[in-house]
Short mmCIF file of C-alpha atoms in Angstrom, two decimals:
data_model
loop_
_atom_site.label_atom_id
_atom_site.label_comp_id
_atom_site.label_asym_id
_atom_site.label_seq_id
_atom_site.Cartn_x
_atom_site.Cartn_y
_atom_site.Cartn_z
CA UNK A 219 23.63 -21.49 15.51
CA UNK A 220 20.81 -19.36 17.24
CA UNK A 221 17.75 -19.18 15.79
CA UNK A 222 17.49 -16.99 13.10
CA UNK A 223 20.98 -15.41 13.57
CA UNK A 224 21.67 -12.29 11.18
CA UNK A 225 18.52 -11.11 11.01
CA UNK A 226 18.04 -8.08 13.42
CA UNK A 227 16.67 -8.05 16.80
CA UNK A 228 13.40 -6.44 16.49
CA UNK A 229 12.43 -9.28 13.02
CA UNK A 230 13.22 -11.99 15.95
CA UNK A 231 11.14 -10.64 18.30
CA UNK A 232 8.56 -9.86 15.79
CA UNK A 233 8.31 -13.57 14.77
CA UNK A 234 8.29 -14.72 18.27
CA UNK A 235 5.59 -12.74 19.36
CA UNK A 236 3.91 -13.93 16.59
CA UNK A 237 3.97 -17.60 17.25
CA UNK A 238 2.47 -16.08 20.47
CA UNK A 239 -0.08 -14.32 18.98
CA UNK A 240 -0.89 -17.65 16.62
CA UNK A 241 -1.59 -19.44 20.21
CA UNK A 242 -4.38 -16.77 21.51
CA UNK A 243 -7.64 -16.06 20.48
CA UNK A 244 -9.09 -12.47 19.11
CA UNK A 245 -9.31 -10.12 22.28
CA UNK A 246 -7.16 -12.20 24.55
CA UNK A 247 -4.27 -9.75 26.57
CA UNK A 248 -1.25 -9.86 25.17
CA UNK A 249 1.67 -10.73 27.83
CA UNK A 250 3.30 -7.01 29.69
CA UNK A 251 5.83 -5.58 27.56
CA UNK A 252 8.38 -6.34 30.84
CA UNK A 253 7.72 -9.81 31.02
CA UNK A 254 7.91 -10.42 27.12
CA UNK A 255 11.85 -8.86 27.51
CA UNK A 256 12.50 -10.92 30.00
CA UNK A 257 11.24 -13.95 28.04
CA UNK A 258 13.34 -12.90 24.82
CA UNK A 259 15.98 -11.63 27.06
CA UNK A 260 16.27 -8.10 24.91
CA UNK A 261 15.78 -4.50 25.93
CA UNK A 262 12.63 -3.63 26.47
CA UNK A 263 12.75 -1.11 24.00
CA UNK A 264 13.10 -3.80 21.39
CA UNK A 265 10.08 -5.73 23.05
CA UNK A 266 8.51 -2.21 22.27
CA UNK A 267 9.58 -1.59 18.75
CA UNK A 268 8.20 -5.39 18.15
CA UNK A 269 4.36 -4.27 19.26
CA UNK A 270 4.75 -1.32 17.51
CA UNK A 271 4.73 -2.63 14.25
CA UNK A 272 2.44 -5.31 15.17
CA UNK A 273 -0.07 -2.23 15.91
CA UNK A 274 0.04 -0.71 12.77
CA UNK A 275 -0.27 -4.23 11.19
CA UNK A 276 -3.65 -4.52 12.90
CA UNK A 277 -2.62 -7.85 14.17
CA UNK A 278 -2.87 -6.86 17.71
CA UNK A 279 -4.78 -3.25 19.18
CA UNK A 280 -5.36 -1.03 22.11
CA UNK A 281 -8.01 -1.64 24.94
CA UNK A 282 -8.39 0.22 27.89
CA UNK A 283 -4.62 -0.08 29.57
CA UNK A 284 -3.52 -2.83 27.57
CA UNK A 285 -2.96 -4.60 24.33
CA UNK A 286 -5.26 -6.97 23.20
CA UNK A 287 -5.31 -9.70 20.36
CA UNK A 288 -7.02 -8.55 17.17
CA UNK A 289 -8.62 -10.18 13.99
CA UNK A 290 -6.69 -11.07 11.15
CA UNK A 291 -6.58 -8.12 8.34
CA UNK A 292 -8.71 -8.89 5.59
CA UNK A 293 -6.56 -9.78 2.48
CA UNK A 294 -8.78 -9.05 -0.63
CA UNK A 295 -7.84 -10.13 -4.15
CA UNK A 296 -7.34 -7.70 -6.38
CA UNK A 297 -9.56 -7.93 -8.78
CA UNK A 298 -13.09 -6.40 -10.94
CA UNK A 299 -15.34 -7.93 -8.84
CA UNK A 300 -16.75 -5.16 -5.97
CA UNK A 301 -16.15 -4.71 -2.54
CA UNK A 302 -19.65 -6.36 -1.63
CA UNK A 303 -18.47 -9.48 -3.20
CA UNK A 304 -14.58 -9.58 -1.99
CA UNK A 305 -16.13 -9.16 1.50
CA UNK A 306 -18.50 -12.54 1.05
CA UNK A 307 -15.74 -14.22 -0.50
CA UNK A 308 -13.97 -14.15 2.97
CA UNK A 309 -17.22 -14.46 5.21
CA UNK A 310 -17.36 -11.07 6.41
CA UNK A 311 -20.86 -9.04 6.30
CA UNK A 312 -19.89 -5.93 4.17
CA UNK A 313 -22.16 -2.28 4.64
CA UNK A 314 -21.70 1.11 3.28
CA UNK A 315 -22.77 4.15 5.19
CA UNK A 316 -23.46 7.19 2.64
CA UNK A 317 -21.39 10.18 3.52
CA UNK A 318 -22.63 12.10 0.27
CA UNK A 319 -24.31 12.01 -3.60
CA UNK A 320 -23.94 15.20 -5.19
CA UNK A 321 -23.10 16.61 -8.09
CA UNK A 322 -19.66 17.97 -8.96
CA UNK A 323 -17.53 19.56 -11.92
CA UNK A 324 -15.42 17.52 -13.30
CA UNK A 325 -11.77 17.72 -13.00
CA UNK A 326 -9.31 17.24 -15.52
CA UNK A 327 -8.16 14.01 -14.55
CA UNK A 328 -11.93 12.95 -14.03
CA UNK A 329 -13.46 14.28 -17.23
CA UNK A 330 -10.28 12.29 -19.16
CA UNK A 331 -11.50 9.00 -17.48
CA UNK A 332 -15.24 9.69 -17.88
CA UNK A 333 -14.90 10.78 -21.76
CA UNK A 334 -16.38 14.71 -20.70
CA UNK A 335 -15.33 18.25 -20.71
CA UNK A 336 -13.65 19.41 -17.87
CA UNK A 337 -16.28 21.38 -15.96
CA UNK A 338 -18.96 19.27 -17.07
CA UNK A 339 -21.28 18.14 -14.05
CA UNK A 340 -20.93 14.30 -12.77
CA UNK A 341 -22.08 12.37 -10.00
CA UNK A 342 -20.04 11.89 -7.00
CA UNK A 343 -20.78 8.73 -4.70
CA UNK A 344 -19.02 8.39 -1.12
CA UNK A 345 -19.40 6.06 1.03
CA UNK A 346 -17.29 4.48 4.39
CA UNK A 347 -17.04 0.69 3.63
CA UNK A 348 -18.27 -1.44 6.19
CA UNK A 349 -16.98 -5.08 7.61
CA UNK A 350 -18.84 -6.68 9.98
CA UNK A 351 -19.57 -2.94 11.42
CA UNK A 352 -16.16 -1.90 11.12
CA UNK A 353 -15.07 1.04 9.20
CA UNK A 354 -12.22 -0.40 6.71
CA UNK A 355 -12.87 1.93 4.02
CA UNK A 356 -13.64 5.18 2.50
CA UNK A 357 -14.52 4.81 -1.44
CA UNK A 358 -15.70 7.76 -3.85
CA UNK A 359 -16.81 7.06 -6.87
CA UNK A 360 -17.64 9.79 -9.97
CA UNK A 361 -19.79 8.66 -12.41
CA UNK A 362 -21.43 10.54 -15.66
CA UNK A 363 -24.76 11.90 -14.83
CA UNK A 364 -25.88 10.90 -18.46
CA UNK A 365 -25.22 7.04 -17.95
CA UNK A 366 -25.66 6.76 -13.99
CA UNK A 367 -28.50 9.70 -13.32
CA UNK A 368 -31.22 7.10 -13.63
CA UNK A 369 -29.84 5.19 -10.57
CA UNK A 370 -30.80 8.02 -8.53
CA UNK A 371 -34.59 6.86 -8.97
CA UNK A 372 -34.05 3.49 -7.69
CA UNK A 373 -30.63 2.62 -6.17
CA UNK A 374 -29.78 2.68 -2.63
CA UNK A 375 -26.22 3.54 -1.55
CA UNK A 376 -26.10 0.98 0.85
CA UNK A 377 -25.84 -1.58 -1.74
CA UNK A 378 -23.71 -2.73 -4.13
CA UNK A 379 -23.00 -0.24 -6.56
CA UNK A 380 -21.71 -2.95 -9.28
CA UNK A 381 -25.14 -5.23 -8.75
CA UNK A 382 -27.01 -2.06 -9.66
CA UNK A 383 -25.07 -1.29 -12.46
CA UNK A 384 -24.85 -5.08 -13.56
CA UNK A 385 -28.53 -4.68 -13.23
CA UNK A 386 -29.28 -1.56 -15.23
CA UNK A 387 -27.58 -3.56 -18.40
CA UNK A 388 -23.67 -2.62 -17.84
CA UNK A 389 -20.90 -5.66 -18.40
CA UNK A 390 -17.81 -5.03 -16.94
CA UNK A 391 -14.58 -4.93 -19.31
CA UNK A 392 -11.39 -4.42 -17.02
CA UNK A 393 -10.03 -1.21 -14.98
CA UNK A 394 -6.56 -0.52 -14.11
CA UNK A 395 -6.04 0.48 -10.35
CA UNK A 396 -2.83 1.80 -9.05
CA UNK A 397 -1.61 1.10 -5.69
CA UNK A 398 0.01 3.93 -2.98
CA UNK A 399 0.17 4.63 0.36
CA UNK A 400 -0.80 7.74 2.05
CA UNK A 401 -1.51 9.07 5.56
CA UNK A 402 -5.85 9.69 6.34
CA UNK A 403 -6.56 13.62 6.09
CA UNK A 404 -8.20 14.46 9.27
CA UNK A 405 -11.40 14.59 7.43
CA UNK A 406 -11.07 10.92 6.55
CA UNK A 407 -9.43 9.80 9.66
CA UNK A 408 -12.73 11.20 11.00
CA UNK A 409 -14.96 9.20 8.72
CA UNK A 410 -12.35 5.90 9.54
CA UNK A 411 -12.26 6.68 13.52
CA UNK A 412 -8.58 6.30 12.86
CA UNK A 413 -5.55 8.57 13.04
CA UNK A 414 -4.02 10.73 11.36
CA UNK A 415 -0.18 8.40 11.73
CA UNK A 416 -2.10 5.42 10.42
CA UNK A 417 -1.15 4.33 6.57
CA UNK A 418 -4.11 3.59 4.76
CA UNK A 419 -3.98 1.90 1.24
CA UNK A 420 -4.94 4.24 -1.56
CA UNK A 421 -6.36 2.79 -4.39
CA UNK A 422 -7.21 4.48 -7.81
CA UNK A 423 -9.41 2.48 -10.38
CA UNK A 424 -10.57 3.44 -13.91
CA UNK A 425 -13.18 0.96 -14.75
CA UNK A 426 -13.90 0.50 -18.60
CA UNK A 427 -17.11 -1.62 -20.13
CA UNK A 428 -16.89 -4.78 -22.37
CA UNK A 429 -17.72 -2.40 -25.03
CA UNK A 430 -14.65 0.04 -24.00
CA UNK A 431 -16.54 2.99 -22.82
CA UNK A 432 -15.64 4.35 -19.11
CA UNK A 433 -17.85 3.14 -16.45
CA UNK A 434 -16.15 5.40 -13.43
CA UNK A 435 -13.34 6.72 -11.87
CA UNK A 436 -13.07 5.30 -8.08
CA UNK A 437 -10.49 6.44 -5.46
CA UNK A 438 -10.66 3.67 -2.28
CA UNK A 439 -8.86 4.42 0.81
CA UNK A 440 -8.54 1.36 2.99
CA UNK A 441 -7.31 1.32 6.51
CA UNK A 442 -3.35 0.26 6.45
CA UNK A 443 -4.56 -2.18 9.67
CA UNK A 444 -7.58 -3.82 8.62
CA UNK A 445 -7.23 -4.76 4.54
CA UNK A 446 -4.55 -6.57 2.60
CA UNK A 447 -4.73 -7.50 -0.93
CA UNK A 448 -3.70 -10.23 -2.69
CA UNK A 449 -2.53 -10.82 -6.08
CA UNK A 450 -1.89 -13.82 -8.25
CA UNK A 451 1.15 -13.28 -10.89
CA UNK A 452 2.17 -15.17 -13.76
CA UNK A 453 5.07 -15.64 -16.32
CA UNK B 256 -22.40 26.26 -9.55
CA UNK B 257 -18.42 26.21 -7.81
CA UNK B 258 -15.71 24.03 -9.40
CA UNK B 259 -16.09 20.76 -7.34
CA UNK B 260 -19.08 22.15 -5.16
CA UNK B 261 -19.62 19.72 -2.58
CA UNK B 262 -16.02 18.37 -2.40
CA UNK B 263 -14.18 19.03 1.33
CA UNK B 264 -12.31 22.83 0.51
CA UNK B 265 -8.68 20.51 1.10
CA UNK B 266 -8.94 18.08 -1.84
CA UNK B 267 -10.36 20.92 -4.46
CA UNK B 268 -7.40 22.96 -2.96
CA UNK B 269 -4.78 20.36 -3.46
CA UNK B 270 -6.72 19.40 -6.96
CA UNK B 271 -5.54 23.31 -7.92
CA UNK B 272 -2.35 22.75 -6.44
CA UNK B 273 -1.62 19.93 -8.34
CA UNK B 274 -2.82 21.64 -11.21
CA UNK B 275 0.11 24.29 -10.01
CA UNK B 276 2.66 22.15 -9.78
CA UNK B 277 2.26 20.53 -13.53
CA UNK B 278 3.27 23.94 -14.68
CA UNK B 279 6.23 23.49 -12.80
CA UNK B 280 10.15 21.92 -13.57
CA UNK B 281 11.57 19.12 -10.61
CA UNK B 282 13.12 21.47 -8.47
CA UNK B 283 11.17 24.31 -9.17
CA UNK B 284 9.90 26.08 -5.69
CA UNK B 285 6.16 25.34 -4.67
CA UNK B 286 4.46 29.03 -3.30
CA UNK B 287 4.56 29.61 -0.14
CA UNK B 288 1.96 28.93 2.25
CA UNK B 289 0.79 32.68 2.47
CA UNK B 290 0.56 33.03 -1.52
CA UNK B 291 -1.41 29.83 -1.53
CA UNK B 292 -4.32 31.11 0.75
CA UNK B 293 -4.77 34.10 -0.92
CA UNK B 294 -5.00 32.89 -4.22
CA UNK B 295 -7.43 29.94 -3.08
CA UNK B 296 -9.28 32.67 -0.66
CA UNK B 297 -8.87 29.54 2.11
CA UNK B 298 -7.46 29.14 5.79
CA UNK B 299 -3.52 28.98 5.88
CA UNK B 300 -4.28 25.27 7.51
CA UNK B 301 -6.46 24.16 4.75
CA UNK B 302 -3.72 24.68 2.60
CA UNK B 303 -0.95 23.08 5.23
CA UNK B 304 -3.03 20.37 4.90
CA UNK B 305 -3.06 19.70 1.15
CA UNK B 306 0.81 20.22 1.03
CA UNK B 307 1.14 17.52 4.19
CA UNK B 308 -0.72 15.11 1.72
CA UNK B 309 1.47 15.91 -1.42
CA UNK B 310 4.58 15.90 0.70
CA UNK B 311 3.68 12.00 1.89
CA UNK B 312 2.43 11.55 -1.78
CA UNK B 313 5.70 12.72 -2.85
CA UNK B 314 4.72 15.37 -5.07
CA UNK B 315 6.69 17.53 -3.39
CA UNK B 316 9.76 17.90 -0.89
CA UNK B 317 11.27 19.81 1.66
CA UNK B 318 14.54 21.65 0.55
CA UNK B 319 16.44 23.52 3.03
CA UNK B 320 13.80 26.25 4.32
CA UNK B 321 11.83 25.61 1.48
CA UNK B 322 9.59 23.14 -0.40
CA UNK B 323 10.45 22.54 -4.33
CA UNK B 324 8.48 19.94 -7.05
CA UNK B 325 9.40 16.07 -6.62
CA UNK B 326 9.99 13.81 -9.76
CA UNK B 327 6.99 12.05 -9.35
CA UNK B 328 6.85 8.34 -8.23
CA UNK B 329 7.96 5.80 -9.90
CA UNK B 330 4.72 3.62 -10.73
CA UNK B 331 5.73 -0.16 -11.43
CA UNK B 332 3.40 -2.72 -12.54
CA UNK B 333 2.65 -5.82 -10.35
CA UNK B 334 4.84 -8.43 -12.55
CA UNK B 335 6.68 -11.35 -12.02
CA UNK B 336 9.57 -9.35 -13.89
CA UNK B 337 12.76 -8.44 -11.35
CA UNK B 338 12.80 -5.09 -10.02
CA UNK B 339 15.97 -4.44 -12.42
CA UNK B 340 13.59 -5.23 -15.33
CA UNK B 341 10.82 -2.82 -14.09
CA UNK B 342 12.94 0.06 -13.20
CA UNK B 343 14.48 0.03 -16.85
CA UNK B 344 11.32 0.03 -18.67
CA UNK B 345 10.26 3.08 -16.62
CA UNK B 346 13.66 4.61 -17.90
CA UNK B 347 15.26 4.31 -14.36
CA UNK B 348 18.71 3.02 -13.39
CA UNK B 349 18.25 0.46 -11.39
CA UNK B 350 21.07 -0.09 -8.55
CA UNK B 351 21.04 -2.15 -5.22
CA UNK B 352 23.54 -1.79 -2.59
CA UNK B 353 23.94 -5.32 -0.46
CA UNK B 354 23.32 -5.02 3.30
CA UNK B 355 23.89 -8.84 3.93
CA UNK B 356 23.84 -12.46 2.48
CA UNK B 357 23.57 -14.36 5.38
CA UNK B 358 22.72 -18.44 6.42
CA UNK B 359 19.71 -17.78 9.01
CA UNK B 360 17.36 -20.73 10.20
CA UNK B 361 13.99 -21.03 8.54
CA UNK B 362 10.63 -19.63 10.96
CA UNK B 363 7.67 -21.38 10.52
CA UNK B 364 6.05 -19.51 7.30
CA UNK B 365 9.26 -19.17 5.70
CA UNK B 366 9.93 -23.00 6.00
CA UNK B 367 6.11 -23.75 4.80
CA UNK B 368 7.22 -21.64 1.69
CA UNK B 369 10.80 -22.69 0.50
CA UNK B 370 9.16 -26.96 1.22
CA UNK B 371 11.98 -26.98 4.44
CA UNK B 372 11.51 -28.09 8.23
CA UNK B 373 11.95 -25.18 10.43
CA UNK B 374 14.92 -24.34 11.54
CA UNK B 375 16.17 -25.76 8.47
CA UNK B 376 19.68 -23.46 7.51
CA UNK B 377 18.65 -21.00 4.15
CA UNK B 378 20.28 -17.76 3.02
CA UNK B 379 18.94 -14.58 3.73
CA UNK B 380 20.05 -11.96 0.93
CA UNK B 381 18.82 -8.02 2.09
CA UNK B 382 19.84 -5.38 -0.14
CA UNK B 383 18.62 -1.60 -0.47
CA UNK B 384 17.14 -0.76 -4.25
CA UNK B 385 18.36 2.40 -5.63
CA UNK B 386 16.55 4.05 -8.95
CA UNK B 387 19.02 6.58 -10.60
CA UNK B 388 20.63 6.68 -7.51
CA UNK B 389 17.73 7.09 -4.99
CA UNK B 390 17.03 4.26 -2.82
CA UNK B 391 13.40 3.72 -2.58
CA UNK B 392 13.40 -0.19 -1.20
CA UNK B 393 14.32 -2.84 1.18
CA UNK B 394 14.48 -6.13 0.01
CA UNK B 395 14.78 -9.46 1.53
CA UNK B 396 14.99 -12.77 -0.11
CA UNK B 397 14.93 -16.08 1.50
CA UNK B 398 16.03 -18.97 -0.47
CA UNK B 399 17.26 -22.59 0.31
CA UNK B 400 21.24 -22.82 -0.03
CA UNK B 401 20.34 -26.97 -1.57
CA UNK B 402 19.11 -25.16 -4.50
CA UNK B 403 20.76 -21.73 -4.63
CA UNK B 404 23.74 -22.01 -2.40
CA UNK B 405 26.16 -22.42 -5.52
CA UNK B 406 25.33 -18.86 -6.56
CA UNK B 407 27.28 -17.63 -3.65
CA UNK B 408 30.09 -18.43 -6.35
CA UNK B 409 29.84 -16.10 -9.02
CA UNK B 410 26.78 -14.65 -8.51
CA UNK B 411 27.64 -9.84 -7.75
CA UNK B 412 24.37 -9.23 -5.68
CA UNK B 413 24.70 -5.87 -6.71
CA UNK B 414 22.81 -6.59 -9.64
CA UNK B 415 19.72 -9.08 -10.97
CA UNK B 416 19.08 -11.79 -8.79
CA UNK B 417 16.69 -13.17 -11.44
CA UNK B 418 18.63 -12.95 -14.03
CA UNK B 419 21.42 -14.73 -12.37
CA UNK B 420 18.55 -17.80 -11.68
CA UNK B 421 17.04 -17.68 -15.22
CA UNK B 422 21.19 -17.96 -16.20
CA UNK B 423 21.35 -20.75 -13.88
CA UNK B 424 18.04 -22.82 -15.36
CA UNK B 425 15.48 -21.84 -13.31
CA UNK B 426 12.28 -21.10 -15.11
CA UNK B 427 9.99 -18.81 -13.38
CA UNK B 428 6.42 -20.12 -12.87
CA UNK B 429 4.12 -17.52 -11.20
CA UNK B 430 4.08 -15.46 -7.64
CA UNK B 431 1.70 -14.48 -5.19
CA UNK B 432 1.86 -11.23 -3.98
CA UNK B 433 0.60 -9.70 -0.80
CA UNK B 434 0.39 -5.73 -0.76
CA UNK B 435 0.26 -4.14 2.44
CA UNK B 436 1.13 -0.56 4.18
CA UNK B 437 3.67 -0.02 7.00
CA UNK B 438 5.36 2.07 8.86
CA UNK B 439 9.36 1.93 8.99
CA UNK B 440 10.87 0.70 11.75
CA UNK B 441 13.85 2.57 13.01
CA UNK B 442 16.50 0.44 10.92
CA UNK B 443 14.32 0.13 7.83
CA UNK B 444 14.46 3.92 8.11
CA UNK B 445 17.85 4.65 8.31
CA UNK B 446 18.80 2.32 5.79
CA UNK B 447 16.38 4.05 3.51
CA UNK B 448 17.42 7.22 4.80
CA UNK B 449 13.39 8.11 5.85
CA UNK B 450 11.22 9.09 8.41
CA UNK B 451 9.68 6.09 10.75
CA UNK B 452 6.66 8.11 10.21
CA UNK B 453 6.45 7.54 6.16
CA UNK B 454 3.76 5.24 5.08
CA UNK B 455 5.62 2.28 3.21
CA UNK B 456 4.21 -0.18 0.89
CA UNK B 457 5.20 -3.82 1.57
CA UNK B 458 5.02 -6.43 -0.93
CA UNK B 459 4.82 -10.16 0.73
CA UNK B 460 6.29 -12.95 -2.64
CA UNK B 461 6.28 -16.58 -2.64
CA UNK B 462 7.50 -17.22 -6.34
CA UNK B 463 7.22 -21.18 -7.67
CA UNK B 464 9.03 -22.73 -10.76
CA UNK B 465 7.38 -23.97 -13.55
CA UNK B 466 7.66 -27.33 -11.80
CA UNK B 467 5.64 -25.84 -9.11
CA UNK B 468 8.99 -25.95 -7.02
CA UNK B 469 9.72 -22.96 -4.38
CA UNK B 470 12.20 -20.99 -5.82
CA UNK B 471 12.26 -17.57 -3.22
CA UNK B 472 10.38 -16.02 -0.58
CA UNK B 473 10.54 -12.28 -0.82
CA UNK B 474 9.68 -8.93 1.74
CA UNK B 475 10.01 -5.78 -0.27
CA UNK B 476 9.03 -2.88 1.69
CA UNK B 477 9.01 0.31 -0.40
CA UNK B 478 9.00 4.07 0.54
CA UNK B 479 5.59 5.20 0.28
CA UNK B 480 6.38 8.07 -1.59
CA UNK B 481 8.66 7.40 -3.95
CA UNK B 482 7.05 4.19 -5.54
CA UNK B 483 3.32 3.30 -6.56
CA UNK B 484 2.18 0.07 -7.89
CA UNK B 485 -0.19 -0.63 -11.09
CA UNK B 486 -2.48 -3.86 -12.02
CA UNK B 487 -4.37 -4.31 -15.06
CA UNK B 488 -8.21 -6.02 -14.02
CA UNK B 489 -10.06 -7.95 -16.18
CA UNK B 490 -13.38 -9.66 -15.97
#
């Protein structure tokens, strides 16, 4: 029986090239797209198809002519803590550059989340997420001006938005965040240094306190080839 | 001061669209283009844009020359429950239609997962996942045939493979779950009868017993507009 007979061409490949990768180091050259058909003995188109995917994974990248070996997405746990925090967890340096902290009307959605009228003026927070220097991120946050205003005075977007909050006297309770995937507008493909044709992950997260009172309303887009997350399920 | 002064003109013109299109029936048509921008007072593109983003969102959908209102997406929690089990609590009828149940040799990470030596002969089970019809996923299962083989037996893969392993003892433990983003590669895409230029989410599984024996390892790739995912966070 061949290896991994049944399963189409391009998923062999795939996994191939993948113990390949596994052998090379971050920005080594990935062998010629010729001589990895020849290798396989399949069409170079399949060879082709193979990279593809492993592009938009993240797991390898452009540079210059060729194709180069890239780092390992970051796969982040889903969970309350903040993007400061996740990024420590896995040794990477997070930073946040501020795009913007104005005030806005509130949609209807928004005002729902945030317990005010629609119309009524809140703060909006965005920010590109940072790893290690890399853009991974874009994250805007809307917050009431009557329990966040006083950050203003004091807090610097840079930071961690939950240590500030922690700080001013807020406990977490639990958020629910829905999960989609969406293409970058070019305004955020600008902000990312991405593409357009890239899938980023969206998510959405309504954050509540221990007491039950809303906290914010965040909507994180994360690029589709540098961030993974990772959840733990039970029975 | 402006609704949403200080947001880019494209998301407070696709926040009024979407406020548009909750008036609306499924099916109903969306305005045209030309209406749009004079109503908003924006750029013909500005509004292109926003109805790019709702089309990939699935909010909406191209209908002959025309674009009409999307059921929205069907948003399942992140549960250890089968995909049969989700789709009926969201009212949905869930359907698969089997693409192959095959005997492949185990790669590397697959073999780490099921507790085999690679190259080790398990059964591959792909099917397509329809809801009311509509097939929104792609799902592979790899499991070893020692344990599951006799469910090739009596076992219809047309409907819940869980409930055919609860049926045959097996008592689920927990999962973990890896969520990702993707494009479709050109089979995934025809099967699912999509684009290769949808954003797709793809859900990585490696499900235990309550033994803490393997039971499956599972790829579920999902159309990107057609399915969202949900988590409940707690401190």
């Amino acid at each position: 029986m061949d290896t991994m007979q049944g399963m189409p061409k391009t998923y062999r490949v795939r996994t191939e090239l993948e113990a390949i990768l596994e052998r090379l180091e971050e920005g080594d050259a990935v062998p010629s797209e010729r001589e990895l058909a020849a290798r396989f003995e399949v069409a170079r188109e399949t060879v082709r198809q193979a990279l593809r995917e492993l592009l938009v994974q993240g797991r390898i990248r452009r540079q210059g002519r060729g194709t180069v070996v890239s780092r390992p997405k970051m796969v982040q746990p889903l969970s309350l803590r903040s993007y400061t925090e996740g990024a420590i967890s896995l040794g990477r340096k997070p930073g946040r550059i501020l795009i913007g902290w104005d005030d806005v009307e509130a949609d209807a959605d928004t005002a729902a989340t945030l317990g005010v009228s629609v119309g009524a003026v809140i703060m909006h927070l965005e920010r590109v997420l940072l790893a290690d220097g890399e853009k991974v991120g874009l994250e805007s946050t809307f917050m009431t001006l009557e329990r966040f205003g006083p950050l203003r005075s004091h807090y610097d977007p840079t930071t961690s938005l939950y240590a500030a909050m922690r700080a001013s006297g807020v406990v977490f309770g639990s958020a629910t965040e829905r999960i989609e995937t969406v293409l970058a507008s070019p305004r955020e493909a600008a902000l990312l240094e991405c593409t357009t044709t890239l899938p980023m992950i969206l998510l959405h997260r309504r954050t509540i306190d221990a007491a039950g009172d809303p906290i914010e309303r965040v909507r994180s887009l994360y690029r589709g080839d540098r961030m993974a997350f990772e959840t733990h399920l039970r029975e």
